[in-house]
XYZ file of C-alpha atoms in Angstrom:
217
model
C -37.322 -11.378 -2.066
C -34.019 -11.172 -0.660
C -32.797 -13.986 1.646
C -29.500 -13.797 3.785
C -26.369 -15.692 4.940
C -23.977 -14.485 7.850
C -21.034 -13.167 5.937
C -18.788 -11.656 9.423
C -19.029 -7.753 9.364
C -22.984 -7.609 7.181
C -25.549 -10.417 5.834
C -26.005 -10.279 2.368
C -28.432 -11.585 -0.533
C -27.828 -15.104 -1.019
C -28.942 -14.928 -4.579
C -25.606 -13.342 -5.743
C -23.100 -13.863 -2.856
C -21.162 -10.629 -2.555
C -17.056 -11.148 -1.739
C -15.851 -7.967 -0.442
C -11.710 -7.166 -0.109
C -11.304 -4.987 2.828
C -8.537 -2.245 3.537
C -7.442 -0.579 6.970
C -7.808 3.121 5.965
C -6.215 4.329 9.689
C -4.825 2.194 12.569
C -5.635 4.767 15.258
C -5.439 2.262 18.127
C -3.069 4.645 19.962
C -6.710 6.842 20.232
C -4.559 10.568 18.587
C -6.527 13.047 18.481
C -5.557 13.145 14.894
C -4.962 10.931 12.100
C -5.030 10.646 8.163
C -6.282 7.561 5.772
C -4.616 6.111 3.909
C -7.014 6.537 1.159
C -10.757 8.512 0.289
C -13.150 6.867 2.166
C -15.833 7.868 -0.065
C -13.924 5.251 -2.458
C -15.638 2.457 -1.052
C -18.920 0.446 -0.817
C -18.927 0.317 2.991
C -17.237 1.642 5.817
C -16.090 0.137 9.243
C -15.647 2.921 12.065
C -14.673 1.204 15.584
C -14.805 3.252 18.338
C -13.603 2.636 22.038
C -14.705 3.939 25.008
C -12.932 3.673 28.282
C -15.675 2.415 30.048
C -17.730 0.838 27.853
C -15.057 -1.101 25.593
C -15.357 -1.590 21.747
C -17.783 -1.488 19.251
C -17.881 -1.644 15.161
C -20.312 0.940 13.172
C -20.940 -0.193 9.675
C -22.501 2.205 7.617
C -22.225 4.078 3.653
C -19.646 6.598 2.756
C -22.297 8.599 1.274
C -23.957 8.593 4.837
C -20.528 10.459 6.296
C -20.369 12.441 3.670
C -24.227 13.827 3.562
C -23.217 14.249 7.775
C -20.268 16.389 7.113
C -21.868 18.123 4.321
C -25.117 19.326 6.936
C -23.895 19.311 10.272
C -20.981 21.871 9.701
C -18.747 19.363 9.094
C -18.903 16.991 11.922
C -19.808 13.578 12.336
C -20.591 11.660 15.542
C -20.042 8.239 16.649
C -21.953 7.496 19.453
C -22.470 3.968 21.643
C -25.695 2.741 22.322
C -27.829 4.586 24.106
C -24.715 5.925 25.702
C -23.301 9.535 26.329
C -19.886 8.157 25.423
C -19.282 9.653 22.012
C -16.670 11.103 19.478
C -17.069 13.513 16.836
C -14.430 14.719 14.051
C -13.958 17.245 11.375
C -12.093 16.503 8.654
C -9.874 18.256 5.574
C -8.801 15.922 3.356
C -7.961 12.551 4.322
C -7.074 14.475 7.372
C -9.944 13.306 10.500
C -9.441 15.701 13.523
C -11.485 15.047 16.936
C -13.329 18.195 17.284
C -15.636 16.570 20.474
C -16.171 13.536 22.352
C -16.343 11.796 26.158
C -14.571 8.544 26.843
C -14.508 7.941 23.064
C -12.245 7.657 20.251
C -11.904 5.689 16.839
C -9.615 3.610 16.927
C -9.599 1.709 13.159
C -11.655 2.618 9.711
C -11.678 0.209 7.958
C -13.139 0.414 3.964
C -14.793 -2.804 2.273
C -15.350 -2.895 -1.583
C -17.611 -5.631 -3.168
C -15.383 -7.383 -5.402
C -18.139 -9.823 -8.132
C -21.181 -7.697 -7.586
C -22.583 -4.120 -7.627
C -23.869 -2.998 -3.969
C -26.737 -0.952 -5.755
C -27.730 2.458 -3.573
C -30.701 4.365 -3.284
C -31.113 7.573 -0.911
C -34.384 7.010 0.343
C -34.830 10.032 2.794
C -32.098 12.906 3.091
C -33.087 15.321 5.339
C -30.480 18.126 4.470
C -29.913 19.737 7.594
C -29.948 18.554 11.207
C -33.273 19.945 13.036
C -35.167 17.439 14.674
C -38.467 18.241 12.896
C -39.935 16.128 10.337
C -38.543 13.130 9.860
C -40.881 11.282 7.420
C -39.445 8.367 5.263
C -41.901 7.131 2.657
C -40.784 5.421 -0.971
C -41.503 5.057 -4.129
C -40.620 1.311 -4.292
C -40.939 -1.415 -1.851
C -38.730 -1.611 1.066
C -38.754 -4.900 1.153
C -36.816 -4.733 -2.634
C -33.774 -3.799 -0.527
C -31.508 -5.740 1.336
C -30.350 -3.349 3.691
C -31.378 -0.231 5.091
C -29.312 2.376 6.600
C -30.368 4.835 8.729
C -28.474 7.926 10.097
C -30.019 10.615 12.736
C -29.549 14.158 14.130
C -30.746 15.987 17.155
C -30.393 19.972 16.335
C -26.751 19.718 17.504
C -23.637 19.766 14.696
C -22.265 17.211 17.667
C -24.559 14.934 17.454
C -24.929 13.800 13.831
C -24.361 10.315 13.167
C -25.009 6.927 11.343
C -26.861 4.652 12.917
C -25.252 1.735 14.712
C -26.845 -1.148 12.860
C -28.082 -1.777 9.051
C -31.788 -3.346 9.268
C -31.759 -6.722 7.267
C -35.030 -6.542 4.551
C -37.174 -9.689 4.423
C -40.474 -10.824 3.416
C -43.529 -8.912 3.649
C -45.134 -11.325 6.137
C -42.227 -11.172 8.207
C -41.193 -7.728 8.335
C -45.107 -6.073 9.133
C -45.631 -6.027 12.618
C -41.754 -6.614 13.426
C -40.240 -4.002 15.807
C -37.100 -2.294 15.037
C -34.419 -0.372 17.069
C -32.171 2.385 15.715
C -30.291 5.029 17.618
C -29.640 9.132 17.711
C -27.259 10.477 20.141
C -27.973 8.971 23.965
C -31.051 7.694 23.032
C -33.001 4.451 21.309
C -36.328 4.586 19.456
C -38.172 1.549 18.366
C -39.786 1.611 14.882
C -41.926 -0.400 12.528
C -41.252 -0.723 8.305
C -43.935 -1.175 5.897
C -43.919 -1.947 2.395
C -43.315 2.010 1.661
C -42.731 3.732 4.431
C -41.092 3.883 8.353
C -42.186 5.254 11.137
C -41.649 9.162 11.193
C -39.491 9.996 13.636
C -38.191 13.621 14.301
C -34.755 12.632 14.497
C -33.927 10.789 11.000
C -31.501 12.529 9.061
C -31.244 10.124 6.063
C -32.421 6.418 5.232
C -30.222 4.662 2.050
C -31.581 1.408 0.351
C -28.682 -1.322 -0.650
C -29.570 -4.010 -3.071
C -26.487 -6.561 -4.223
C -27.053 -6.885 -7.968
């Protein structure tokens, strides 16, 4: 069973300790409407997105490039990033390395920053991909045990290419006896919705989009 240590941006498996090197993609702290990185995102093991609202200050998203990806790829290539259960939101295109703010209120990103895992493999499993961005269905089950993992990340959608996005914060897996009966928060687009994990499955919920498994190996 995994077990974790506080390691600044994500908690990892303590039984191999992952080191990650990190690299500023953009430094978009003027807020442009546009900006390019300085590399491909989907070149890394995790991403950083902080966005900063005007009102509400700033907050770091960590989530998978193959989570922005799958979002541009279904929701006509847009991604959100939304606060919590907040209105205050930005959304952007992209062509290229090129990100373009197609949407947002309050909100821009202001830094990506990419983190690669430098002595072990972060090991990823898409668990749930919905493949387009109705909120119907919504029902995550697996093959394997959850509680394998050592992270889950969730992304949602609500019907509207504006308001696809990851999910503000990767869910930690523990022990069986710990994690039944636990409650869970995740976010969609101005909204919260608490949740419970079993062994091989999480609550259905209309609005998932996709659900990835990490395990450091």
């Amino acid at each position: 069973m995994p077990y974790f240590r506080q390691m600044g941006v994500i908690m990892c498996d303590g039984a191999a300790e992952p080191i990650f090197d990190a690299t500023v993609l953009v430094d978009n702290s003027a807020a442009a409407t546009s900006f390019t990185l300085s590399d491909d995102f989907e070149d890394y093991d995790f991403l950083e997105v902080e966005i900063t609202s005007t009102s509400l200050g700033t907050i770091r998203i960590v989530t998978l490039p193959e989570i922005i990806t799958e979002i541009f790829t279904y929701s006509s290539g847009k991604c959100c990033f939304d606060f919590w259960n907040s209105n205050n939101y930005c959304c952007y295109s992209h062509s290229g390395r090129t990100w373009t703010r197609t949407n947002n209120r309050y909100t821009n990103i202001t830094k990506i920053t990419g983190y690669k895992c430098t002595n072990v493999t972060a090991s990823k499993t898409t668990i749930y991909a919905k493949q387009g961005i109705s909120a119907t269905g919504g029902v995550i089950t697996s093959q394997d045990s959850l509680y394998g993992y050592d992270y889950l990340f969730f992304a949602t959608c609500s019907g509207d290419v504006t308001e696809t996005q990851p999910c503000n914060t990767p869910i930690p897996m523990g022990q069986k006896e710990i994690m039944e009966g636990a409650t869970f928060v995740e976010n969609k687009y101005n909204q919260l919705n608490t949740f419970t994990i079993t062994e091989y499955a999480v609550d259905t919920w209309a609005n998932w989009f996709m659900c990835v498994g990490v395990k450091f190996t």
